[in-house]
Coordinates of C-alpha atoms in Angstrom, one line a residue:
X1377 CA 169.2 -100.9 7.0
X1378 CA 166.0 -102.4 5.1
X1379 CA 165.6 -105.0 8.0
X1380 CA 165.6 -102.1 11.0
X1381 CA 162.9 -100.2 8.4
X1382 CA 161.1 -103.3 8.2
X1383 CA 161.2 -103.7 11.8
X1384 CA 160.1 -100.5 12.6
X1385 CA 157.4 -100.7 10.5
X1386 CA 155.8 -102.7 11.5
X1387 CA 154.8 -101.0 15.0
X1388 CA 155.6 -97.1 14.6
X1389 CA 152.9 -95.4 12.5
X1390 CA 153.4 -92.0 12.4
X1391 CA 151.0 -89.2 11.2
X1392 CA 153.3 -88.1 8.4
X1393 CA 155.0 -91.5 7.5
X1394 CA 158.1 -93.2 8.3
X1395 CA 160.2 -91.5 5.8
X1396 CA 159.4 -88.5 7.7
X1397 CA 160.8 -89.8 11.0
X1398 CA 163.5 -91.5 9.1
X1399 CA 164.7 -88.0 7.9
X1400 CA 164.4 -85.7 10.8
X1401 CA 166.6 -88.4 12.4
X1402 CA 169.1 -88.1 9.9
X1403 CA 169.0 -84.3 9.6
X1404 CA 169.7 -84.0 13.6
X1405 CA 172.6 -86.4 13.5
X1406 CA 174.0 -84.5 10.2
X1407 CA 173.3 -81.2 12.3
X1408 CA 175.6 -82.9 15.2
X1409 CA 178.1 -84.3 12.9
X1410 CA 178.4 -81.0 11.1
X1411 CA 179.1 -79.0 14.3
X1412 CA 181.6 -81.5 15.8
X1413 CA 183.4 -81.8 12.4
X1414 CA 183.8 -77.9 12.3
X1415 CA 184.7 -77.1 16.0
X1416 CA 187.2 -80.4 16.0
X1417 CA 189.0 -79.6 12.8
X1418 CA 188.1 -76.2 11.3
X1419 CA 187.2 -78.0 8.5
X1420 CA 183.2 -76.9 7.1
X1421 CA 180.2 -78.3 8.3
X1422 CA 179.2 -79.5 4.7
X1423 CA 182.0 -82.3 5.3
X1424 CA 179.8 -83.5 8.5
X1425 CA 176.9 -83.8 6.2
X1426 CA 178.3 -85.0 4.2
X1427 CA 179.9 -88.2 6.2
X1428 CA 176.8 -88.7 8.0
X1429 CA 175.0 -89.0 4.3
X1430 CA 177.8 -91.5 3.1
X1431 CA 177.6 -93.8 6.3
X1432 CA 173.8 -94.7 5.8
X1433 CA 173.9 -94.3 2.1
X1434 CA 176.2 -97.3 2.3
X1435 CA 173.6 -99.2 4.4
X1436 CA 171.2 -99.1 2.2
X1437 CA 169.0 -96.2 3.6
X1438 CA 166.0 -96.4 1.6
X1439 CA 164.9 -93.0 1.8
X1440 CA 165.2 -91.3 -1.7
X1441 CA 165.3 -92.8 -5.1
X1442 CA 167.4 -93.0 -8.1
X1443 CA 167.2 -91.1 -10.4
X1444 CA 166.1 -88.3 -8.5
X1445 CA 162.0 -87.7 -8.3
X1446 CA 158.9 -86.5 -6.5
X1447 CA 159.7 -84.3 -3.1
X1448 CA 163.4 -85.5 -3.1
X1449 CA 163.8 -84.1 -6.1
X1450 CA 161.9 -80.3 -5.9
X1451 CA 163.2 -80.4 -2.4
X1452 CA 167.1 -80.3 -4.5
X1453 CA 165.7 -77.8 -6.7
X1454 CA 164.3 -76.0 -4.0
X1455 CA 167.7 -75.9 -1.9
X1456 CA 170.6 -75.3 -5.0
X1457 CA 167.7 -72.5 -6.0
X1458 CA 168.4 -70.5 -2.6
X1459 CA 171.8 -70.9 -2.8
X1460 CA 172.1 -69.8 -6.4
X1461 CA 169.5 -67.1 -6.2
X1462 CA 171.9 -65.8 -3.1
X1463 CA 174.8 -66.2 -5.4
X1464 CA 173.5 -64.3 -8.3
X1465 CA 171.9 -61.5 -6.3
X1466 CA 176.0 -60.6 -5.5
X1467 CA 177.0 -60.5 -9.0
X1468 CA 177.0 -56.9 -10.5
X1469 CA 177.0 -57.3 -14.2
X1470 CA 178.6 -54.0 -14.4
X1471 CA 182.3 -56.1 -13.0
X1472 CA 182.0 -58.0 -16.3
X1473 CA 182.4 -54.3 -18.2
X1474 CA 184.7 -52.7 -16.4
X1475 CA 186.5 -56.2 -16.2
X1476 CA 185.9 -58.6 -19.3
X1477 CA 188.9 -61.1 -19.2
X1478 CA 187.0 -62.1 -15.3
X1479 CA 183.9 -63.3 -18.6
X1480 CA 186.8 -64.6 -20.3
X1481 CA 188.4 -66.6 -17.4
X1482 CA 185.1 -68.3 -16.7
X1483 CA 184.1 -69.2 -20.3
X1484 CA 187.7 -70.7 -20.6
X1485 CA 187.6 -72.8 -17.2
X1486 CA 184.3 -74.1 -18.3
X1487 CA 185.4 -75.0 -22.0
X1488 CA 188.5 -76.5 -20.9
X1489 CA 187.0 -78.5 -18.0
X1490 CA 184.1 -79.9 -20.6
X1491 CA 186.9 -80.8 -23.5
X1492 CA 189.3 -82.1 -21.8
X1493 CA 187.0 -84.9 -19.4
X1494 CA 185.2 -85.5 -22.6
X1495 CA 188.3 -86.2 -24.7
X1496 CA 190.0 -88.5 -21.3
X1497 CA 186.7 -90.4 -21.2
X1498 CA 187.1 -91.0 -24.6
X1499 CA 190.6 -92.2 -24.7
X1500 CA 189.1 -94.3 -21.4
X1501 CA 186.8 -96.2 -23.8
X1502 CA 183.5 -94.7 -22.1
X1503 CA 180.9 -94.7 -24.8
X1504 CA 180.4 -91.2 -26.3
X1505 CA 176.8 -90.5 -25.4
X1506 CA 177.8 -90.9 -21.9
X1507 CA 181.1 -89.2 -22.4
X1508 CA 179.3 -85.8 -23.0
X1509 CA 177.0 -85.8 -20.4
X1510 CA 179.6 -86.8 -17.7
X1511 CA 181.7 -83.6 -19.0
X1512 CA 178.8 -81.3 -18.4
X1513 CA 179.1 -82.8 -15.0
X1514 CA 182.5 -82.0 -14.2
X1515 CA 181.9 -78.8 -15.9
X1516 CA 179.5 -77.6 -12.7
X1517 CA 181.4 -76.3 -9.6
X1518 CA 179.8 -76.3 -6.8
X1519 CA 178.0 -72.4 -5.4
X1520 CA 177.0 -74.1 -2.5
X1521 CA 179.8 -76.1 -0.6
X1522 CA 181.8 -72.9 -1.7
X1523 CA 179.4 -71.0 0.2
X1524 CA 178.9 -73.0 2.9
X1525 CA 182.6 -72.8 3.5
X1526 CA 182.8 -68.8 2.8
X1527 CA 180.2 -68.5 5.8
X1528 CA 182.0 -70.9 8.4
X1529 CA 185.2 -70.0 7.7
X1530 CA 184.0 -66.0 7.5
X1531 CA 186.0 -65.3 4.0
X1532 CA 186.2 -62.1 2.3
X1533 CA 188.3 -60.9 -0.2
X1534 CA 189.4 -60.9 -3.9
X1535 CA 189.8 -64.3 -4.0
X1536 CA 186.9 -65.4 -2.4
X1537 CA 184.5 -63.2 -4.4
X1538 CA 185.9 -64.5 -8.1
X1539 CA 185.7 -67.9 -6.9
X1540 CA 182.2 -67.3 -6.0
X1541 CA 181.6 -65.8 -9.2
X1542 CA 183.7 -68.2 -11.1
X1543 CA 181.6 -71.3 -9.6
X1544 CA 178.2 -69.0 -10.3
X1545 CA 178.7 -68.6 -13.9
X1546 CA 180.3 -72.4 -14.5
X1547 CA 176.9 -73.4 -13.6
X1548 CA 174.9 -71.3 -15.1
X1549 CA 176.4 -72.7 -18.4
X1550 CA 176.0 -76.6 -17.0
X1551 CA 172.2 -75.9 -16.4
X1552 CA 171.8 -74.6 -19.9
X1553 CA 173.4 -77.3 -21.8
X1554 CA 172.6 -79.9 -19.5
X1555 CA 168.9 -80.0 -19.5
X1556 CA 168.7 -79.2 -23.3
X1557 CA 171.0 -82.2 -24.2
X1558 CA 168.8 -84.7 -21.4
X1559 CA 165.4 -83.4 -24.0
X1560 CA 168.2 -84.5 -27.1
X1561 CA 169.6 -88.3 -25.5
X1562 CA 166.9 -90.2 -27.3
X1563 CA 166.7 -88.4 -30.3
X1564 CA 169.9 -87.4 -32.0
X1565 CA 169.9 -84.2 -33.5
X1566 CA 170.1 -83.8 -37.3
X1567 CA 170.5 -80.2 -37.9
X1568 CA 171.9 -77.4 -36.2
X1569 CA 168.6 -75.8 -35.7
X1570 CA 167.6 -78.9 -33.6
X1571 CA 170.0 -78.9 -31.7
X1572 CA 169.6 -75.5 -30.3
X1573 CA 166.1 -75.3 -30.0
X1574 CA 166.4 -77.4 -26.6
X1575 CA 169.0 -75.1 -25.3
X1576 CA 166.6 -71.7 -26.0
X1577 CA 163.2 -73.0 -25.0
X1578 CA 165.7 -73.8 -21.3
X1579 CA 167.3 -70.9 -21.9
X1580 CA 164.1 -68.7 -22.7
X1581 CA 161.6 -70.5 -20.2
X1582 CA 164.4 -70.0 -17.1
X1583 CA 164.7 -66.1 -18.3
X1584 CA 160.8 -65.7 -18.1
X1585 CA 160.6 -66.9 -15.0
X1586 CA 163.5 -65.4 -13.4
X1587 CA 162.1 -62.4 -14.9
X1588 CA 158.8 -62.4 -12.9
X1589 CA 160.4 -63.2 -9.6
X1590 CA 162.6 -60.3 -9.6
X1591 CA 160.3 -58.1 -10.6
X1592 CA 157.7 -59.7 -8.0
X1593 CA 160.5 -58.8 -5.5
X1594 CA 161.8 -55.6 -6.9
X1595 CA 158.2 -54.9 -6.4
X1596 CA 157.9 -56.2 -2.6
X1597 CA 161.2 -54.2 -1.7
X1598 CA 159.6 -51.2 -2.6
X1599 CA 157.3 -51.3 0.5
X1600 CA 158.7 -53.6 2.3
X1601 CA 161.8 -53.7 5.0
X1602 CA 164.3 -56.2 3.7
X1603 CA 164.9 -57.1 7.4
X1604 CA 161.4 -57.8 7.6
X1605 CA 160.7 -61.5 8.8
X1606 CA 157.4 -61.4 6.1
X1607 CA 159.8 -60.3 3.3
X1608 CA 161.9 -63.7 4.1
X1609 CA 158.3 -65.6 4.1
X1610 CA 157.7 -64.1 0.4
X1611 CA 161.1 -64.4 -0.9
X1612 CA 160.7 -68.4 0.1
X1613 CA 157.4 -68.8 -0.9
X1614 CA 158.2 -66.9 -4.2
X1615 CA 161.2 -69.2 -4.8
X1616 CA 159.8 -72.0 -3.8
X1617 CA 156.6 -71.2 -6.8
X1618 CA 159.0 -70.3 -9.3
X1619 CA 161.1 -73.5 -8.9
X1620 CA 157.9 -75.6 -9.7
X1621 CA 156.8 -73.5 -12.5
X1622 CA 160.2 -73.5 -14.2
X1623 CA 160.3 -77.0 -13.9
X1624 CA 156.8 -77.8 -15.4
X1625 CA 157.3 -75.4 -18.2
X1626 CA 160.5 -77.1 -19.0
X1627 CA 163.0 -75.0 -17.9
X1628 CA 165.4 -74.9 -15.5
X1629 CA 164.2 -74.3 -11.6
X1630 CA 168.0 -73.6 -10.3
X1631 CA 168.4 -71.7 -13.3
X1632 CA 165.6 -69.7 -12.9
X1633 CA 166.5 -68.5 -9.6
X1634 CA 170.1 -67.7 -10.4
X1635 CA 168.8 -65.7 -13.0
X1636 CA 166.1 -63.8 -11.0
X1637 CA 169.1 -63.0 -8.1
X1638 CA 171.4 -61.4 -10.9
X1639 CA 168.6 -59.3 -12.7
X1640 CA 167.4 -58.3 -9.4
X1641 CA 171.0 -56.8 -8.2
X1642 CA 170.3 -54.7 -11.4
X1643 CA 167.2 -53.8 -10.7
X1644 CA 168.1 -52.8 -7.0
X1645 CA 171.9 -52.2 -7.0
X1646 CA 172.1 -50.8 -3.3
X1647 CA 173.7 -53.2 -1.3
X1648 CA 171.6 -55.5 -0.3
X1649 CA 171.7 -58.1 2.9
X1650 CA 170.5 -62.0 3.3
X1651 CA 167.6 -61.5 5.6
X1652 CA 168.7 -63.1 8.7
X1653 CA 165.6 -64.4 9.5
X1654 CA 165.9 -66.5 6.2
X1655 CA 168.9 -68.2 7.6
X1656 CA 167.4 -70.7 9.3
X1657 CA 165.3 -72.2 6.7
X1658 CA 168.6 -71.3 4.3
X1659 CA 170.5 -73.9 6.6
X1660 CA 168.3 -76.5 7.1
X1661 CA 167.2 -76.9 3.2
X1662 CA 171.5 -76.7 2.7
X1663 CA 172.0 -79.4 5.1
X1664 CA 169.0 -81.3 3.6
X1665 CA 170.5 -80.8 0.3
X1666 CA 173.7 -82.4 1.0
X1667 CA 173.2 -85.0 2.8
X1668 CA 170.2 -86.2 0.3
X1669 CA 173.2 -86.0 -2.6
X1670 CA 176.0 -87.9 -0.7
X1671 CA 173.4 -90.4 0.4
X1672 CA 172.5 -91.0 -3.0
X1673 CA 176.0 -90.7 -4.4
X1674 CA 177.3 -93.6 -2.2
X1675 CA 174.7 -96.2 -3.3
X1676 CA 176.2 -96.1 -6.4
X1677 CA 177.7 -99.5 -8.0
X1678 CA 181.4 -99.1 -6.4
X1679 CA 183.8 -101.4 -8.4
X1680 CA 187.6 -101.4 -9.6
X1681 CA 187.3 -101.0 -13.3
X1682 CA 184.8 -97.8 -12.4
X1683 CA 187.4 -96.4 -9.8
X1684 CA 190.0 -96.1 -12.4
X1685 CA 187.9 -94.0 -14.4
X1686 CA 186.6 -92.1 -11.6
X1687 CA 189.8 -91.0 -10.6
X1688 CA 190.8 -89.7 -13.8
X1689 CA 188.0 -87.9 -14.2
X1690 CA 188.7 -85.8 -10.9
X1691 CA 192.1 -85.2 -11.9
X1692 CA 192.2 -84.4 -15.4
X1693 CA 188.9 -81.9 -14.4
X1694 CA 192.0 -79.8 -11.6
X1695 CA 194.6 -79.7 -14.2
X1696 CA 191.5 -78.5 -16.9
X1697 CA 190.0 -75.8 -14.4
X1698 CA 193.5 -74.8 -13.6
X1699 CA 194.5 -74.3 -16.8
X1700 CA 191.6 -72.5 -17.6
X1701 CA 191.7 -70.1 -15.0
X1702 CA 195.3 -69.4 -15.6
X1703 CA 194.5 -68.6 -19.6
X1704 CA 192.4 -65.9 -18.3
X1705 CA 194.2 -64.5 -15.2
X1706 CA 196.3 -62.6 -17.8
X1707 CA 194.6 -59.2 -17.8
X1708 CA 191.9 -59.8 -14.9
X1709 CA 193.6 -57.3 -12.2
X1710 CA 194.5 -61.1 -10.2
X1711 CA 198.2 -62.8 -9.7
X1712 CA 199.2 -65.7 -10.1
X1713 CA 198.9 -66.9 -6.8
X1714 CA 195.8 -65.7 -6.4
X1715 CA 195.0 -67.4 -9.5
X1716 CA 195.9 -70.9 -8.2
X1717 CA 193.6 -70.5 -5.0
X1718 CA 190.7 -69.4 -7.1
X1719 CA 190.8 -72.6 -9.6
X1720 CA 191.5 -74.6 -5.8
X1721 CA 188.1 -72.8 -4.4
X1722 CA 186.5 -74.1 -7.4
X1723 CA 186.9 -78.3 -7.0
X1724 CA 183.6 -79.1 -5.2
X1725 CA 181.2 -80.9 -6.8
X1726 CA 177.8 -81.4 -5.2
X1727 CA 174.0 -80.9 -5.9
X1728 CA 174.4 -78.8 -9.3
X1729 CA 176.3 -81.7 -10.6
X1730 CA 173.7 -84.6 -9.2
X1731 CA 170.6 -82.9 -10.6
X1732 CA 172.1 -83.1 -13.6
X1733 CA 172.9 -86.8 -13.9
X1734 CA 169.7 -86.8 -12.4
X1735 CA 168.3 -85.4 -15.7
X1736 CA 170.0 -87.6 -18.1
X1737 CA 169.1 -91.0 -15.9
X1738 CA 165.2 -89.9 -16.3
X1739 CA 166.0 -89.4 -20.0
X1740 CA 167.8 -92.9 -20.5
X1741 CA 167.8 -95.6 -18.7
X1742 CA 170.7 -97.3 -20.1
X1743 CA 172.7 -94.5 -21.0
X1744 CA 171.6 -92.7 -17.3
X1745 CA 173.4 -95.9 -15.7
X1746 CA 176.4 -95.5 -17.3
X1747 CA 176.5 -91.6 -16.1
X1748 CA 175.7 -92.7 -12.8
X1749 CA 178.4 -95.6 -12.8
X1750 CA 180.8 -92.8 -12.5
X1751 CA 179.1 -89.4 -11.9
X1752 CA 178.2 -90.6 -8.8
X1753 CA 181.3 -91.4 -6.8
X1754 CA 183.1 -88.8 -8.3
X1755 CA 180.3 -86.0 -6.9
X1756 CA 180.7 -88.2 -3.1
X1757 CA 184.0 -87.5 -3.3
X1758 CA 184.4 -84.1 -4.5
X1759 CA 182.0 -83.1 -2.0
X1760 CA 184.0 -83.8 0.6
X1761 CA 187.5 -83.5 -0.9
X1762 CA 186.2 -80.4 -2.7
X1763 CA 185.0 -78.6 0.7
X1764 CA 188.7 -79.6 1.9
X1765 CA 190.7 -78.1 -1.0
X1766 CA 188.5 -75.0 -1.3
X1767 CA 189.2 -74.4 2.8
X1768 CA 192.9 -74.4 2.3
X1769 CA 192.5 -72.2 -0.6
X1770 CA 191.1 -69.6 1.1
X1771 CA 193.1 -70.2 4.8
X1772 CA 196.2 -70.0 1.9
X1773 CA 194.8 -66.6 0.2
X1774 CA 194.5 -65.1 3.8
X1775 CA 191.1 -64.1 3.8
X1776 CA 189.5 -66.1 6.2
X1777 CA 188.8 -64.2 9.9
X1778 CA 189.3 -67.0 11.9
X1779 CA 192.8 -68.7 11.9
X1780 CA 192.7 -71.8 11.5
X1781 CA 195.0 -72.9 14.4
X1782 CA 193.0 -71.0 16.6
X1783 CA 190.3 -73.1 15.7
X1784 CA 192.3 -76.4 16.4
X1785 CA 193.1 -75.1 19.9
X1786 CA 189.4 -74.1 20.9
X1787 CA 188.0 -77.6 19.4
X1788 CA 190.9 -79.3 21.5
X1789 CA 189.4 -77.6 24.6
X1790 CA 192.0 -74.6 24.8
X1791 CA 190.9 -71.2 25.7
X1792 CA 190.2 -68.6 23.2
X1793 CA 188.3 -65.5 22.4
X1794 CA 186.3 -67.1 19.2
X1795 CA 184.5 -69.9 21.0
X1796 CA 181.1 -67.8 21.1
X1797 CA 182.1 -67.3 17.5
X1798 CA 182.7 -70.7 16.7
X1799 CA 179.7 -71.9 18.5
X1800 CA 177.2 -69.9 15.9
X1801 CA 176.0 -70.1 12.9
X1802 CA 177.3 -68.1 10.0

């Protein structure tokens, strides 16, 4: 791959730079890839990007840097911002008092997901000061492959909703913790005191500026149409500001923005709609999004010993989530069986989890390698596996519109009334 860059170099000049061709190349073969992968299968697009990311991160496309910096970098914050501003602006705080134990379930999924990789890691000989990190990891599901495969496989229902919630509030807690204990890897903490001041001044910093952006929008909806193509441009621009702001002030962009979508359903509780014309630049920064993380993700240092370790991190992070979702199901209004598809809907990992190895491997370099020795093939895998699982959950929990075999049968050629549907966009 460095030879054909080389190559090409040396006579293509473009006006914006080679990386720039390089990328919208990539981007229209992961827009392909995700389209054939969906109307072949029925599986999401996000497991087309995700393939088309892996096959030239594993020749060596030089594109974006590890750890994660410069435009690749705000262009992640910029995408899992969206998503998670989108996620919180569907979460009505007033569920969590009519309906505590659904608080209860996620605290406990997200508690018994960070113990029990820590304490496996552990038992696996991985250093301590990587072990913790790497938990935090795991702890993150993944808002935005579950979204992605809400909207293509046109979900709705109880199960889909707590899943989404689930996910929303597991990495709100991930961000939190995350970025306060990246400021604490090169100075260990000797009192309490120190080692919570991190976690407020993240904590406090994302707050502020969520603050202002809702209330900057709060503000725009009051005299303008929410359908209105110039209320898309200012929600973008706004987010786009706030996610280099939070950033510089040392907070959390992603964190910022989920916390501006939830205090803005407060703020404006009538229902409120995705402006459409949003989608658009919603799908391309998605699609940018993963394919940037499962490019970086597979030029990680693949090796036997790492594999082993890898693996059990996946699987003892199931059983944990499982578990954890089942301690709270008792009391939440769900059964059991809707219990298991929401802890299957909430095994993706993806950009959440990246940008926060991301964090630790600017903090450290040594310790930042051995995170990324095994953060990064488990995030390439649960991507994709994670995408997979979390479709069969929710084909499983019946709430997806379009059946699945139907699906099979129009991709195979056969007729059938949803191949407009399949055809578009969510």
């Amino acid at each position: 791959m460095n030879e054909l860059m080389s190559f090409w170099a040396q006579w293509l000049r473009p006006s914006a730079g080679l990386p720039t061709v390089q990328w919208s190349l990539l981007l229209a073969v992961a827009a392909v890839a995700g389209y054939v992968v969906q109307r072949k299968t029925g599986l999401p697009k996000v497991v087309g990007y995700t393939l088309v990311g892996t096959v030239v991160g594993l020749l060596g496309f030089s594109g974006v840097v590890w750890p994660l910096q410069g435009i690749g970098l705000f262009l992640l914050e910029l995408g899992i911002s969206l998503v998670l501003f989108e996620a919180g602006a569907r979460i009505p705080l007033r569920w969590f008092r009519h309906n505590p134990m659904v608080l209860v379930q996620s605290l406990a999924e997200s508690a018994f997901a960070y113990f029990a990789v820590y304490w496996a890691l552990i038992w696996l000989d991985v250093p301590a000061r990587a072990a913790g990190p790497l938990a935090l990891v795991a702890m993150a599901a993944s808002p935005a492959v579950l979204t992605r495969v809400v909207n293509d496989t046109r979900a709705a229902g109880p199960v889909t909703d707590r899943a989404i919630v689930l996910a929303t509030l597991s990495t709100l807690y991930a961000l939190t913790l995350g970025s306060a204990q990246a400021e604490l890897i090169n100075r260990p903490a000797a009192r309490f005191a120190d080692t919570i001041y991190p976690v407020m001044v993240v904590l406090g910093v994302s707050v502020i500026v969520g603050g202002v952006l809702a209330l900057a929008l709060r503000m725009a909806l009051r005299f303008m149409s929410p359908t209105s193509e110039n209320t898309s441009i200012l929600l973008l621009a706004l987010i786009a500001a706030a996610t280099t702001v939070a950033s510089f002030m040392g907070g959390s962009a992603p964190l910022a923005a989920l916390l501006a979508g939830m205090l803005l359903k407060q703020l404006n509780p009538r229902p409120w709609a995705w402006p459409r014309q949003l989608g658009t630049a919603s799908s391309l920064l998605t699609m940018l999004m993963f394919v940037l993380v499962s490019t970086v993700a597979a030029q990680a240092d693949w090796s036997g010993p790492v594999a082993g370790v890898v693996l059990a991190l996946i699987a003892v992070r199931l059983v944990a989530k499982a578990l954890g979702v089942a301690v709270g199901n008792v009391g939440s209004g769900a059964s059991w069986r809707q219990a298991l598809w929401v802890s299957c809907a909430m095994t993706p990992m993806s950009a959440i989890a990246l940008l926060i190895a991301s964090q630790f491997a600017l903090a450290s370099a040594s310790t930042g390698q051995l995170i990324a020795r095994v953060a990064l093939p488990a995030i390439l895998l649960m991507e994709v596996l994670g995408a997979v699982i979390a479709t069969v959950a929710i084909y499983r929990a019946g709430e997806s519109s379009k059946p699945w075999a139907a699906l099979t049968r129009t991709g195979s050629g056969g007729a059938s009334p949803s191949t407009g549907d399949n055809a578009r966009e969510s």
